[in-house]
Amino acid sequence: ETIKQYPITKLSHIIYSFLKIQNDTLTFHNDDQRKNLEELVALKKEHPKLKIMVSIGGWGGCAPCSDLFASEEHRKNFAKTTVALFKQYGIDGLDLDWEYPAIEGYPGHKYDAADRDNITESIKTLRIKMENNYLLSFAAGGFIKYLEQSVDWDKVTPLVDFINLMTYDLVGGYAAITGHHTPLHSYRPGQESTSLCVNWLLDKKVPANKLIIGAAFYARVWENVQDSGHGLYQSGKFKRGVAFFDFENYFSDTSGYKYYWDKKAKAPYAYNASQQLFATFDDRRSVKQKSKFIRRKKLGGIMFWELIQDLKQRGLVEEMYKKLR
């Protein structure tokens, strides 16, 4: 029932995250998850254009991926069981969220240079098995190291329907220096951003309409941040995340936070001088700018993590929809 409180008509795809891989078989974590998925698929009765996809992996969810996708037998079995599950439940496709092939992702998870070719082979095997009956996409790190080392873009791009660029957490929880975690533009050496990521891929001849940029429906907050430049690009320690639906409360007039806008990055941030807290996030203003960028570059659209962090009415989804329709 919860899902129906959100503006479903404004969404083209819902990606349910995350199913699990058991041995080499796509399956549910538990019965609740199966029921949730059935409820999502049932939405298609009222919203026939809506696509319901499932995702595997995520941060910390792809421990077996390096080994699994290294074996042809495992890849074939994974593809076969995936299509069987889709048929059984009326699912429209798969989003592969391996964080990350060939480079370090979740601490302690195996990664190997061979992952780059193995993800190509996995996507090939999935596409053959799915034919054109199902959607296939993957979540890509929105940062240069991933773009350069994790994926063979020439081989993979023609096989997928779209690519979800995780252009958020670009300054992560381990970072000892604050910054924008989901900026549209970058202007400092080594600074990651949405436009940097998109332009890198467009230069590689990845079709613009397959690129989906990412927005964050949450803030990342750092503590022990000096009052210099309102806390931007200062040392600090990651403290917590805050969901967009809680912004009005967390960043209220009495909270001690002041709001700022970085014109060059097209990104908002907030600083609490009395408590030395710094926050970076997306909001209505930055999502408007991202939507303009999508139209200008003729990109495929925008995705976000995650719907339950939005307001149920008049939230960020509606803001994007207004600008992109």
Short mmCIF file of C-alpha atoms in Angstrom, two decimals:
data_model
loop_
_atom_site.label_atom_id
_atom_site.label_comp_id
_atom_site.label_asym_id
_atom_site.label_seq_id
_atom_site.Cartn_x
_atom_site.Cartn_y
_atom_site.Cartn_z
CA GLU A 1 0.00 0.00 0.00
CA THR A 2 2.85 2.36 0.80
CA ILE A 3 3.99 2.55 -2.82
CA LYS A 4 0.61 3.91 -3.94
CA GLN A 5 1.16 7.03 -1.86
CA TYR A 6 3.92 8.11 -4.25
CA PRO A 7 3.42 9.75 -7.68
CA ILE A 8 3.55 6.48 -9.67
CA THR A 9 2.20 8.14 -12.83
CA LYS A 10 5.36 10.26 -12.95
CA LEU A 11 7.67 7.22 -13.04
CA SER A 12 8.63 5.19 -16.12
CA HIS A 13 10.56 2.43 -14.33
CA ILE A 14 10.68 1.14 -10.77
CA ILE A 15 13.79 -0.88 -9.97
CA TYR A 16 13.27 -3.06 -6.92
CA SER A 17 16.54 -3.39 -5.01
CA PHE A 18 18.02 -5.83 -4.24
CA LEU A 19 17.30 -9.47 -4.99
CA LYS A 20 19.99 -12.00 -4.09
CA ILE A 21 22.13 -14.47 -5.95
CA GLN A 22 22.18 -17.87 -4.30
CA ASN A 23 24.97 -19.97 -5.78
CA ASP A 24 24.27 -18.81 -9.34
CA THR A 25 20.52 -18.37 -9.18
CA LEU A 26 18.54 -15.13 -8.96
CA THR A 27 16.15 -15.40 -6.03
CA PHE A 28 14.41 -13.54 -3.18
CA HIS A 29 15.94 -12.90 0.22
CA ASN A 30 12.66 -13.89 1.89
CA ASP A 31 8.93 -14.16 1.41
CA ASP A 32 8.30 -10.50 2.25
CA GLN A 33 10.49 -9.52 -0.65
CA ARG A 34 8.56 -11.79 -3.00
CA LYS A 35 5.27 -10.23 -1.84
CA ASN A 36 6.66 -6.71 -2.30
CA LEU A 37 7.62 -7.55 -5.84
CA GLU A 38 4.20 -9.02 -6.61
CA GLU A 39 2.62 -5.78 -5.36
CA LEU A 40 4.88 -3.75 -7.62
CA VAL A 41 4.08 -5.88 -10.66
CA ALA A 42 0.36 -5.51 -9.83
CA LEU A 43 0.72 -1.72 -10.31
CA LYS A 44 1.03 -2.38 -14.05
CA LYS A 45 -2.69 -3.15 -14.23
CA GLU A 46 -3.44 0.52 -13.52
CA HIS A 47 -0.22 1.85 -15.08
CA PRO A 48 0.34 -0.27 -18.21
CA LYS A 49 3.38 1.77 -19.33
CA LEU A 50 5.24 1.28 -16.05
CA LYS A 51 8.19 -1.12 -16.12
CA ILE A 52 9.08 -3.11 -13.01
CA MET A 53 12.72 -4.21 -12.93
CA VAL A 54 14.80 -5.91 -10.26
CA SER A 55 18.36 -5.19 -9.25
CA ILE A 56 21.15 -7.29 -7.84
CA GLY A 57 24.26 -6.12 -6.03
CA GLY A 58 24.45 -2.65 -4.59
CA TRP A 59 27.01 -1.41 -2.09
CA GLY A 60 28.03 -4.50 -0.17
CA GLY A 61 25.72 -6.79 -2.15
CA CYS A 62 28.05 -8.19 -4.78
CA ALA A 63 30.53 -10.26 -2.75
CA PRO A 64 30.26 -13.33 -5.04
CA CYS A 65 30.17 -11.34 -8.30
CA SER A 66 33.84 -11.53 -9.25
CA ASP A 67 33.90 -15.34 -8.97
CA LEU A 68 30.38 -15.95 -10.21
CA PHE A 69 30.73 -13.98 -13.44
CA ALA A 70 34.18 -15.47 -14.12
CA SER A 71 32.64 -18.85 -14.93
CA GLU A 72 30.78 -19.50 -18.16
CA GLU A 73 28.67 -22.19 -16.53
CA HIS A 74 27.64 -19.83 -13.72
CA ARG A 75 26.89 -17.02 -16.18
CA LYS A 76 24.65 -19.29 -18.25
CA ASN A 77 22.82 -20.60 -15.21
CA PHE A 78 22.38 -17.09 -13.84
CA ALA A 79 20.89 -15.92 -17.15
CA LYS A 80 18.60 -18.95 -17.37
CA THR A 81 17.25 -18.63 -13.80
CA THR A 82 16.84 -14.87 -14.24
CA VAL A 83 14.62 -15.25 -17.30
CA ALA A 84 12.65 -18.03 -15.57
CA LEU A 85 12.01 -15.75 -12.59
CA PHE A 86 10.92 -12.90 -14.89
CA LYS A 87 8.43 -15.18 -16.64
CA GLN A 88 7.06 -16.48 -13.38
CA TYR A 89 6.49 -13.06 -11.80
CA GLY A 90 5.93 -10.74 -14.77
CA ILE A 91 9.14 -8.77 -14.19
CA ASP A 92 10.33 -6.50 -17.03
CA GLY A 93 14.09 -6.62 -16.64
CA LEU A 94 17.33 -6.61 -14.70
CA ASP A 95 19.61 -3.85 -13.45
CA LEU A 96 23.07 -5.21 -12.68
CA ASP A 97 24.60 -3.22 -9.83
CA TRP A 98 28.12 -4.58 -9.34
CA GLU A 99 30.13 -2.15 -7.21
CA TYR A 100 32.68 -2.53 -8.80
CA PRO A 101 34.21 -4.71 -11.50
CA ALA A 102 38.04 -4.58 -11.66
CA ILE A 103 38.46 -1.86 -9.01
CA GLU A 104 38.01 -1.76 -5.27
CA GLY A 105 34.43 -1.35 -4.09
CA TYR A 106 33.00 -2.58 -0.82
CA PRO A 107 35.91 -3.18 1.61
CA GLY A 108 37.05 -6.80 1.48
CA HIS A 109 35.11 -7.77 -1.64
CA LYS A 110 37.09 -9.58 -4.30
CA TYR A 111 37.92 -7.71 -7.49
CA ASP A 112 40.19 -8.63 -10.36
CA ALA A 113 41.36 -7.10 -13.66
CA ALA A 114 39.51 -9.94 -15.43
CA ASP A 115 36.18 -8.59 -14.09
CA ARG A 116 36.09 -6.08 -16.94
CA ASP A 117 35.85 -8.79 -19.58
CA ASN A 118 33.68 -10.98 -17.37
CA ILE A 119 31.00 -8.32 -16.99
CA THR A 120 30.96 -8.02 -20.80
CA GLU A 121 30.49 -11.80 -21.10
CA SER A 122 27.77 -11.78 -18.42
CA ILE A 123 25.84 -9.05 -20.18
CA LYS A 124 26.24 -10.90 -23.51
CA THR A 125 24.91 -14.12 -21.97
CA LEU A 126 21.98 -12.29 -20.34
CA ARG A 127 21.09 -10.52 -23.58
CA ILE A 128 21.10 -13.78 -25.56
CA LYS A 129 18.85 -15.45 -23.00
CA MET A 130 16.54 -12.44 -22.62
CA GLU A 131 16.42 -11.81 -26.38
CA ASN A 132 14.57 -8.51 -26.73
CA ASN A 133 11.80 -9.53 -24.36
CA TYR A 134 13.33 -7.95 -21.26
CA LEU A 135 15.16 -4.79 -20.29
CA LEU A 136 18.81 -4.97 -19.31
CA SER A 137 20.68 -2.13 -17.66
CA PHE A 138 23.52 -1.68 -15.23
CA ALA A 139 24.44 0.81 -12.54
CA ALA A 140 27.75 2.50 -13.32
CA GLY A 141 30.05 4.31 -10.92
CA GLY A 142 29.81 8.01 -11.72
CA PHE A 143 33.56 8.58 -11.29
CA ILE A 144 36.47 8.53 -13.73
CA LYS A 145 38.34 5.53 -12.33
CA TYR A 146 35.28 3.34 -12.86
CA LEU A 147 34.70 4.72 -16.35
CA GLU A 148 38.30 4.02 -17.34
CA GLN A 149 38.84 0.63 -15.73
CA SER A 150 35.61 -1.24 -14.99
CA VAL A 151 33.73 -1.51 -18.28
CA ASP A 152 34.46 -2.11 -21.97
CA TRP A 153 32.03 0.54 -23.22
CA ASP A 154 32.33 -0.33 -26.93
CA LYS A 155 31.25 -3.91 -26.28
CA VAL A 156 28.70 -3.42 -23.51
CA THR A 157 26.76 -0.35 -24.67
CA PRO A 158 25.05 -1.99 -27.68
CA LEU A 159 23.78 -4.84 -25.46
CA VAL A 160 22.01 -2.77 -22.80
CA ASP A 161 18.87 -0.64 -22.94
CA PHE A 162 20.27 2.08 -20.70
CA ILE A 163 23.02 2.84 -18.19
CA ASN A 164 22.24 4.19 -14.73
CA LEU A 165 25.05 6.58 -13.79
CA MET A 166 25.48 6.75 -10.03
CA THR A 167 26.48 10.41 -10.06
CA TYR A 168 26.06 10.66 -6.30
CA ASP A 169 28.27 9.73 -3.35
CA LEU A 170 31.03 11.23 -5.48
CA VAL A 171 32.41 12.40 -2.16
CA GLY A 172 31.89 9.25 -0.11
CA GLY A 173 31.60 8.39 3.56
CA TYR A 174 35.32 7.69 3.84
CA ALA A 175 36.30 11.12 2.55
CA ALA A 176 38.18 13.24 5.08
CA ILE A 177 37.45 16.41 3.08
CA THR A 178 33.94 17.74 2.50
CA GLY A 179 32.62 18.49 -0.96
CA HIS A 180 29.57 18.13 -3.19
CA HIS A 181 28.48 14.51 -3.33
CA THR A 182 26.20 14.91 -6.36
CA PRO A 183 27.22 18.08 -8.26
CA LEU A 184 26.27 18.84 -11.84
CA HIS A 185 29.64 20.40 -12.70
CA SER A 186 33.19 20.24 -11.34
CA TYR A 187 35.78 23.02 -11.38
CA ARG A 188 38.57 21.78 -9.09
CA PRO A 189 41.37 19.38 -10.05
CA GLY A 190 40.31 15.79 -9.42
CA GLN A 191 36.73 16.77 -8.62
CA GLU A 192 34.06 14.36 -9.90
CA SER A 193 30.69 15.49 -11.26
CA THR A 194 27.71 14.53 -13.37
CA SER A 195 28.81 16.50 -16.44
CA LEU A 196 32.37 15.15 -16.22
CA CYS A 197 30.99 11.59 -16.23
CA VAL A 198 28.49 12.22 -19.04
CA ASN A 199 30.96 14.05 -21.27
CA TRP A 200 33.54 11.28 -20.80
CA LEU A 201 30.97 8.73 -22.05
CA LEU A 202 29.73 10.91 -24.91
CA ASP A 203 33.36 11.25 -26.05
CA LYS A 204 33.47 7.44 -26.07
CA LYS A 205 30.49 7.52 -28.47
CA VAL A 206 28.05 6.06 -25.96
CA PRO A 207 24.59 7.11 -27.29
CA ALA A 208 23.22 10.02 -25.26
CA ASN A 209 19.75 8.46 -25.04
CA LYS A 210 21.15 5.44 -23.16
CA LEU A 211 22.61 7.61 -20.39
CA ILE A 212 20.51 8.08 -17.26
CA ILE A 213 22.03 10.44 -14.69
CA GLY A 214 21.59 9.98 -10.95
CA ALA A 215 20.11 12.24 -8.29
CA ALA A 216 20.33 11.77 -4.53
CA PHE A 217 17.21 11.96 -2.39
CA TYR A 218 19.36 12.35 0.71
CA ALA A 219 21.98 14.60 2.27
CA ARG A 220 25.39 13.49 3.54
CA VAL A 221 26.48 15.25 6.71
CA TRP A 222 30.04 15.76 8.00
CA GLU A 223 31.00 16.81 11.55
CA ASN A 224 34.02 18.69 13.00
CA VAL A 225 34.06 20.97 9.96
CA GLN A 226 35.79 24.36 10.29
CA ASP A 227 33.88 27.53 9.46
CA SER A 228 35.87 28.40 6.35
CA GLY A 229 34.02 28.76 3.03
CA HIS A 230 30.89 27.73 4.94
CA GLY A 231 32.43 24.29 5.49
CA LEU A 232 32.94 23.48 1.79
CA TYR A 233 36.23 21.65 0.96
CA GLN A 234 37.24 21.48 4.64
CA SER A 235 38.39 18.52 6.68
CA GLY A 236 35.75 16.64 8.63
CA LYS A 237 34.32 13.26 9.43
CA PHE A 238 31.23 11.64 7.90
CA LYS A 239 28.39 11.69 10.43
CA ARG A 240 25.08 10.60 8.85
CA GLY A 241 22.63 10.66 5.97
CA VAL A 242 19.33 12.57 6.02
CA ALA A 243 16.37 11.68 3.75
CA PHE A 244 14.83 14.43 1.62
CA PHE A 245 11.44 13.99 3.35
CA ASP A 246 13.18 15.05 6.59
CA PHE A 247 14.95 18.13 5.18
CA GLU A 248 12.32 20.61 6.39
CA ASN A 249 12.73 19.29 9.89
CA TYR A 250 16.51 18.70 9.88
CA PHE A 251 17.43 21.97 8.11
CA SER A 252 14.66 24.03 9.75
CA ASP A 253 15.13 27.74 10.51
CA THR A 254 15.87 26.87 14.13
CA SER A 255 18.36 24.08 13.33
CA GLY A 256 21.37 26.37 12.99
CA TYR A 257 21.95 25.43 9.34
CA LYS A 258 22.34 28.08 6.67
CA TYR A 259 21.71 27.24 3.01
CA TYR A 260 24.21 28.04 0.22
CA TRP A 261 24.32 27.57 -3.56
CA ASP A 262 27.51 26.85 -5.49
CA LYS A 263 26.92 28.58 -8.83
CA LYS A 264 29.79 26.81 -10.59
CA ALA A 265 28.86 23.30 -9.40
CA LYS A 266 25.11 24.04 -9.63
CA ALA A 267 24.84 22.32 -6.27
CA PRO A 268 23.37 23.26 -2.89
CA TYR A 269 25.01 22.79 0.50
CA ALA A 270 24.36 23.81 4.09
CA TYR A 271 26.54 24.69 7.05
CA ASN A 272 25.83 24.80 10.76
CA ALA A 273 28.46 27.09 12.28
CA SER A 274 27.55 26.53 15.93
CA GLN A 275 27.81 22.74 15.62
CA GLN A 276 30.43 22.66 12.84
CA LEU A 277 28.28 20.46 10.59
CA PHE A 278 28.39 20.49 6.79
CA ALA A 279 25.75 18.95 4.49
CA THR A 280 25.75 18.19 0.75
CA PHE A 281 22.60 17.10 -1.13
CA ASP A 282 20.25 17.48 -4.09
CA ASP A 283 17.15 19.65 -3.76
CA ARG A 284 14.47 21.15 -6.01
CA ARG A 285 16.89 23.70 -7.39
CA SER A 286 19.67 21.24 -8.29
CA VAL A 287 17.23 18.69 -9.71
CA LYS A 288 15.86 21.45 -11.98
CA GLN A 289 19.40 22.11 -13.20
CA LYS A 290 20.02 18.41 -13.78
CA SER A 291 16.77 18.18 -15.74
CA LYS A 292 17.83 21.12 -17.95
CA PHE A 293 21.17 19.40 -18.53
CA ILE A 294 19.35 16.20 -19.61
CA ARG A 295 17.30 18.13 -22.16
CA ARG A 296 20.30 20.04 -23.45
CA LYS A 297 22.41 16.89 -23.90
CA LYS A 298 19.42 14.80 -25.08
CA LEU A 299 20.10 12.17 -22.41
CA GLY A 300 17.78 9.28 -21.60
CA GLY A 301 16.55 10.62 -18.27
CA ILE A 302 17.18 10.69 -14.55
CA MET A 303 17.10 8.04 -11.84
CA PHE A 304 17.54 8.40 -8.12
CA TRP A 305 18.28 6.64 -4.87
CA GLU A 306 15.66 6.19 -3.56
CA LEU A 307 11.92 6.69 -3.84
CA ILE A 308 11.04 6.17 -0.16
CA GLN A 309 13.27 9.16 0.73
CA ASP A 310 11.07 11.53 -1.30
CA LEU A 311 8.03 13.40 -0.03
CA LYS A 312 4.87 11.50 -0.89
CA GLN A 313 3.46 14.60 -2.59
CA ARG A 314 5.13 17.57 -4.29
CA GLY A 315 8.59 16.12 -3.84
CA LEU A 316 11.62 15.77 -6.08
CA VAL A 317 9.99 13.25 -8.44
CA GLU A 318 7.30 15.80 -9.30
CA GLU A 319 9.94 18.51 -9.75
CA MET A 320 11.85 16.36 -12.27
CA TYR A 321 8.69 15.36 -14.05
CA LYS A 322 7.63 19.00 -14.52
CA LYS A 323 10.98 19.87 -16.05
CA LEU A 324 11.41 16.77 -18.21
CA ARG A 325 7.90 16.53 -19.65
#
